[in-house]
XYZ file of C-alpha atoms in Angstrom:
380
model
C 65.924 42.821 -37.477
C 64.877 40.490 -34.944
C 66.984 40.366 -31.529
C 67.045 37.602 -29.014
C 67.292 38.675 -25.196
C 67.433 35.331 -23.785
C 71.509 35.640 -23.781
C 71.740 39.178 -22.462
C 72.791 39.936 -18.803
C 70.362 41.591 -16.988
C 67.673 40.916 -19.864
C 63.928 38.941 -18.137
C 62.999 35.559 -19.849
C 59.709 35.307 -21.277
C 59.184 32.520 -18.742
C 59.571 34.965 -16.114
C 56.188 36.223 -16.778
C 54.808 32.626 -16.886
C 55.979 31.833 -13.228
C 55.185 35.031 -12.110
C 51.837 34.512 -13.027
C 51.935 30.917 -11.809
C 52.925 31.881 -8.528
C 49.772 34.483 -7.952
C 47.758 31.708 -9.349
C 49.151 29.068 -6.776
C 48.630 32.020 -3.602
C 44.945 32.817 -4.674
C 44.339 29.298 -4.674
C 45.761 28.594 -1.261
C 43.667 31.430 0.105
C 40.444 30.762 -1.035
C 39.451 28.164 1.682
C 41.300 30.484 4.069
C 38.964 33.455 2.925
C 36.222 30.982 2.665
C 36.583 30.308 6.537
C 37.373 33.816 7.497
C 33.492 34.604 6.049
C 31.984 31.528 7.806
C 33.049 32.766 10.926
C 30.784 35.815 10.960
C 28.041 34.091 9.337
C 25.144 32.074 11.801
C 24.020 28.760 11.051
C 20.945 29.863 9.622
C 23.232 31.503 7.079
C 25.798 28.831 6.627
C 23.310 26.092 5.809
C 21.214 28.339 3.088
C 24.225 29.205 0.548
C 27.967 28.850 0.289
C 30.288 31.966 1.786
C 30.602 33.095 -1.673
C 26.890 34.618 -1.307
C 27.314 35.827 1.642
C 27.389 39.490 0.611
C 23.841 39.004 -1.467
C 20.636 38.313 0.007
C 19.887 34.234 0.569
C 16.445 32.082 0.380
C 15.736 30.665 4.072
C 12.918 28.836 5.264
C 11.730 29.275 8.971
C 9.330 27.455 11.005
C 6.989 30.182 12.771
C 4.665 28.842 15.471
C 1.021 30.652 14.894
C 0.225 32.993 17.883
C -3.225 34.366 18.798
C -6.724 32.872 19.142
C -9.104 30.307 17.143
C -12.237 32.153 16.421
C -15.268 30.398 15.521
C -17.065 31.214 11.875
C -19.399 29.390 9.751
C -15.736 28.124 7.565
C -14.827 26.497 11.280
C -12.067 27.395 13.619
C -10.571 30.706 11.928
C -6.758 31.892 13.167
C -5.295 35.154 11.873
C -1.956 36.974 12.598
C 0.989 37.800 10.541
C 4.219 35.794 10.397
C 6.608 38.355 11.282
C 4.691 39.184 14.523
C 2.761 42.743 14.834
C 5.623 45.326 14.713
C 7.652 42.686 12.022
C 8.481 43.466 8.492
C 9.284 41.405 5.455
C 8.527 39.657 2.596
C 7.667 36.182 2.192
C 8.814 34.064 -0.696
C 6.727 30.785 -0.496
C 5.226 29.455 2.310
C 3.667 25.763 3.423
C 1.613 23.745 6.251
C 4.387 20.906 6.767
C 7.992 20.089 7.240
C 8.513 18.043 4.534
C 7.394 21.211 1.939
C 8.300 24.364 3.787
C 7.730 26.291 0.103
C 4.985 24.692 -1.157
C 2.521 27.321 -2.362
C 3.313 30.989 -3.401
C 1.919 33.686 -1.391
C -1.533 34.660 -2.072
C -2.537 30.912 -2.559
C -4.501 28.921 -0.709
C -3.341 25.686 0.322
C -5.066 22.531 0.946
C -3.736 20.801 3.974
C -4.348 17.571 5.576
C -7.942 16.767 7.218
C -9.561 19.543 4.826
C -7.660 22.140 6.733
C -6.613 25.569 4.566
C -3.796 28.287 4.907
C -3.390 31.435 2.986
C -0.705 33.468 3.605
C 0.108 37.160 1.557
C 3.266 38.083 0.803
C 3.523 40.569 3.631
C 3.348 37.937 6.056
C -0.765 37.801 6.939
C -1.917 34.310 7.538
C -5.701 32.825 7.645
C -5.851 29.353 8.835
C -8.743 27.533 8.728
C -9.253 24.087 10.461
C -13.238 22.749 9.851
C -13.536 20.471 12.920
C -16.117 21.067 15.062
C -13.799 21.545 18.449
C -11.057 24.335 17.998
C -7.462 22.619 17.878
C -5.262 22.054 21.207
C -2.548 23.820 20.050
C -1.493 26.576 17.306
C -0.190 25.095 14.388
C 3.427 25.561 13.144
C 3.836 27.633 10.028
C 6.329 27.507 7.020
C 7.524 30.431 4.958
C 10.393 30.945 2.886
C 11.701 34.458 2.730
C 14.921 37.007 1.491
C 17.334 37.370 4.463
C 19.577 40.401 3.521
C 23.397 39.705 4.167
C 24.302 40.098 7.818
C 27.354 39.264 10.023
C 27.894 38.297 13.618
C 30.654 38.368 16.247
C 28.370 35.851 17.971
C 30.245 33.026 17.416
C 33.866 34.652 18.506
C 31.611 35.779 21.728
C 30.926 32.140 22.368
C 34.133 31.015 21.523
C 36.130 33.628 23.767
C 33.553 33.799 26.730
C 33.234 30.011 26.780
C 33.512 28.612 29.940
C 36.967 26.675 30.958
C 38.216 28.408 27.933
C 40.847 30.107 29.705
C 42.134 26.864 31.262
C 42.253 24.981 28.204
C 44.710 27.570 26.400
C 46.641 27.395 29.843
C 46.584 23.840 29.217
C 47.570 24.196 25.192
C 50.553 25.936 26.034
C 51.615 23.393 28.715
C 51.600 20.959 26.173
C 52.660 22.460 23.228
C 55.795 24.418 24.605
C 57.741 21.482 26.539
C 57.360 18.671 23.781
C 58.646 21.317 20.888
C 61.738 21.732 23.566
C 61.982 18.721 24.726
C 62.537 16.642 20.881
C 64.929 19.819 20.128
C 67.255 18.934 22.964
C 67.578 15.068 22.321
C 67.703 15.546 18.574
C 70.111 18.546 18.648
C 72.842 15.555 20.188
C 71.683 12.558 18.119
C 71.929 14.493 15.009
C 75.555 15.850 16.099
C 76.635 12.497 16.710
C 75.449 11.147 13.316
C 76.917 13.462 11.846
C 80.713 14.401 13.369
C 81.364 10.890 15.074
C 82.217 7.253 13.728
C 80.810 4.773 15.667
C 79.528 1.460 14.725
C 76.335 0.780 13.000
C 75.757 4.722 12.308
C 74.474 4.427 8.871
C 72.207 1.415 10.207
C 71.067 3.914 12.733
C 70.405 6.649 9.779
C 68.448 4.420 7.822
C 65.831 3.296 10.670
C 65.421 7.154 11.451
C 64.289 7.367 7.422
C 62.433 4.494 7.517
C 60.667 6.131 11.010
C 59.131 8.978 8.995
C 56.875 7.128 7.045
C 55.425 5.136 9.980
C 51.625 6.537 10.643
C 51.963 7.675 14.351
C 48.321 5.768 14.636
C 50.064 2.374 14.803
C 51.667 3.401 18.063
C 49.343 5.133 19.672
C 47.896 1.981 21.541
C 51.168 0.445 22.139
C 52.573 3.592 23.555
C 49.362 4.368 25.883
C 49.913 1.065 27.374
C 53.701 1.379 27.684
C 52.974 4.549 29.721
C 50.274 3.153 31.818
C 52.747 0.339 32.676
C 55.711 2.644 33.760
C 52.844 4.830 35.550
C 52.903 7.957 33.519
C 49.521 7.129 31.843
C 47.214 9.553 30.875
C 48.722 12.855 31.660
C 50.858 15.549 30.339
C 54.273 13.728 31.032
C 52.805 11.115 28.634
C 51.308 13.548 25.940
C 55.060 14.938 26.358
C 56.515 12.032 25.500
C 54.442 10.930 23.134
C 54.914 14.255 21.180
C 58.733 13.680 21.892
C 58.711 10.218 20.303
C 56.611 11.150 16.913
C 58.751 14.516 16.546
C 62.025 13.050 16.971
C 63.013 11.193 13.694
C 62.401 14.648 11.931
C 64.089 16.517 13.898
C 66.975 14.228 14.058
C 67.198 13.635 10.053
C 66.575 17.689 9.522
C 69.093 18.474 11.996
C 71.671 15.790 10.788
C 71.557 17.068 7.404
C 71.950 20.494 8.323
C 74.989 20.081 10.386
C 76.777 17.881 7.553
C 76.803 20.473 5.612
C 78.597 22.752 8.218
C 82.469 23.965 7.573
C 84.610 20.613 8.616
C 87.730 23.149 9.072
C 85.870 25.325 11.701
C 85.349 21.812 13.255
C 88.231 20.357 12.676
C 90.231 22.970 13.933
C 88.276 23.422 17.274
C 89.747 19.619 17.812
C 92.958 20.207 17.256
C 93.131 23.254 19.417
C 91.995 20.720 21.669
C 88.019 21.357 22.014
C 86.275 18.091 23.173
C 83.047 17.160 20.961
C 80.560 18.727 23.370
C 82.404 22.080 23.371
C 81.946 21.564 19.565
C 78.949 20.866 20.244
C 77.921 23.735 22.275
C 80.134 26.961 21.048
C 80.122 26.407 17.282
C 78.128 23.548 16.208
C 74.266 24.419 18.051
C 74.878 28.469 16.552
C 75.198 27.595 13.460
C 72.479 25.302 13.144
C 69.938 27.710 14.199
C 67.968 27.783 11.508
C 67.759 23.934 11.152
C 66.420 24.186 15.011
C 63.869 27.353 14.323
C 62.586 25.101 10.928
C 62.193 22.151 13.392
C 60.183 24.548 16.054
C 57.988 25.749 13.869
C 57.134 22.453 12.596
C 56.648 20.942 16.003
C 55.126 23.854 17.732
C 52.358 24.248 15.090
C 51.603 20.480 14.951
C 51.499 20.047 18.901
C 49.222 23.096 19.442
C 46.813 22.059 16.927
C 46.524 18.411 17.936
C 43.613 16.364 18.050
C 44.383 12.965 17.890
C 46.963 12.716 20.782
C 45.777 14.577 23.275
C 42.494 12.687 23.240
C 44.738 9.611 23.845
C 46.721 10.814 26.515
C 45.077 13.357 28.550
C 42.365 12.287 30.926
C 38.726 13.209 29.933
C 38.026 15.629 32.043
C 37.644 19.067 31.538
C 40.614 20.247 33.960
C 42.958 18.411 31.150
C 41.254 19.493 27.875
C 43.503 21.667 25.407
C 41.460 23.979 23.407
C 41.175 21.474 20.585
C 39.392 18.983 22.489
C 37.594 22.132 24.415
C 35.889 23.422 20.690
C 35.325 19.289 19.530
C 33.778 18.228 22.649
C 32.079 20.989 24.351
C 31.574 23.718 21.946
C 30.624 22.124 18.440
C 29.336 18.636 20.595
C 28.708 15.321 19.519
C 27.111 16.331 15.764
C 29.722 19.278 15.463
C 27.256 20.962 12.519
C 27.811 24.138 13.755
C 30.286 25.665 11.480
C 30.063 29.198 11.886
C 31.698 27.885 15.612
C 34.004 25.928 14.121
C 35.329 28.557 11.737
C 35.574 31.361 14.636
C 37.358 28.543 16.539
C 39.786 27.910 13.625
C 41.061 31.672 13.687
C 40.812 32.206 17.320
C 43.235 28.788 17.820
C 45.564 29.808 14.801
C 46.519 33.186 16.202
C 49.541 31.843 18.364
C 50.618 29.815 16.129
C 50.489 32.181 13.007
C 53.128 34.995 15.214
C 55.373 32.021 15.891
C 55.167 31.579 12.591
C 56.234 34.977 11.298
C 58.408 35.157 13.916
C 60.865 32.574 12.845
C 59.838 31.976 9.175
C 62.912 33.748 7.769
C 65.041 30.790 9.018
C 62.366 28.164 7.590
C 63.486 28.256 3.859
C 67.409 27.742 5.118
C 66.730 24.808 7.513
C 64.748 23.006 4.812
C 67.313 23.079 2.062
C 69.803 22.066 4.729
C 71.783 19.581 2.732
C 70.377 19.750 -0.237
C 73.549 22.307 -1.696
C 76.861 21.140 -1.535
């Protein structure tokens, strides 16, 4: 006889299996980019350019430009240069070769490739080559040979060495802390007072102010960068740490006030009214009752603000001086280590993991308050 366990207390619904599988799938989906970034941080530039990170455990086909060494010898066929692309003591196996950059793998090992001006190049799989130039005079310089070879998988910590031993990285780390800590604390202090007033104090236009704050949540910060920098220049703080503190405070206040206000509205009204009946002032209620009870919301916003300011590049580029003594870690990595072209993905990947060490520590220290703070005001 068929039974239906859906209505039995303690029985698992068939939907729970689907839910668990979906959660595992989403977690793995989120982990894929992180794993790829981690693997890339231990690979060099050539390996990253040759293949994707998922091929890191396997040998990859890479092309190299090798300057031919030795001296030309005159023969009846012309001037001949012989040698081995792997050097006297080197070992390896080529899969293809060529005589110009545009076609580095034009010929197979053992073939004689026809080059420009009647020149020929013969190369064996072990790297032995014979370059023949039929000219009447020896070439002024040795040619560059192009080969394709199978490179075994290799991992290196040189990217991390480049980041950690870079000159000025310690100063950039201190500058990042100097920007991040005040830019996290200041908006929390201001927003806590404002949130309490909007939650528990009656005054004109309170609803209008709340609506304006909600509207400011969707305003892109890029719209305010130039006007705010002009205002900072007018009042004398310009491009300085004071300027970036106030900038991050202004950009973070709407979310902070909205989050804290929603949490404070959900606090038990009886506790607050009882304190006021006993003669407590609003400041005493705020400091003795509301703030301790609102710690989950304060912690959740602190996580968001700390992560945002620590990883920020745009605001730091606008509101901090351009000299290297004022660089934060993101600017140091972008302007100094990566350069203007930013093509060294190994350095970028290693820098990402170095820079997230402190944010990860902060997140796991306070993550238990994150969900409680985000759910503030959602359930009555």
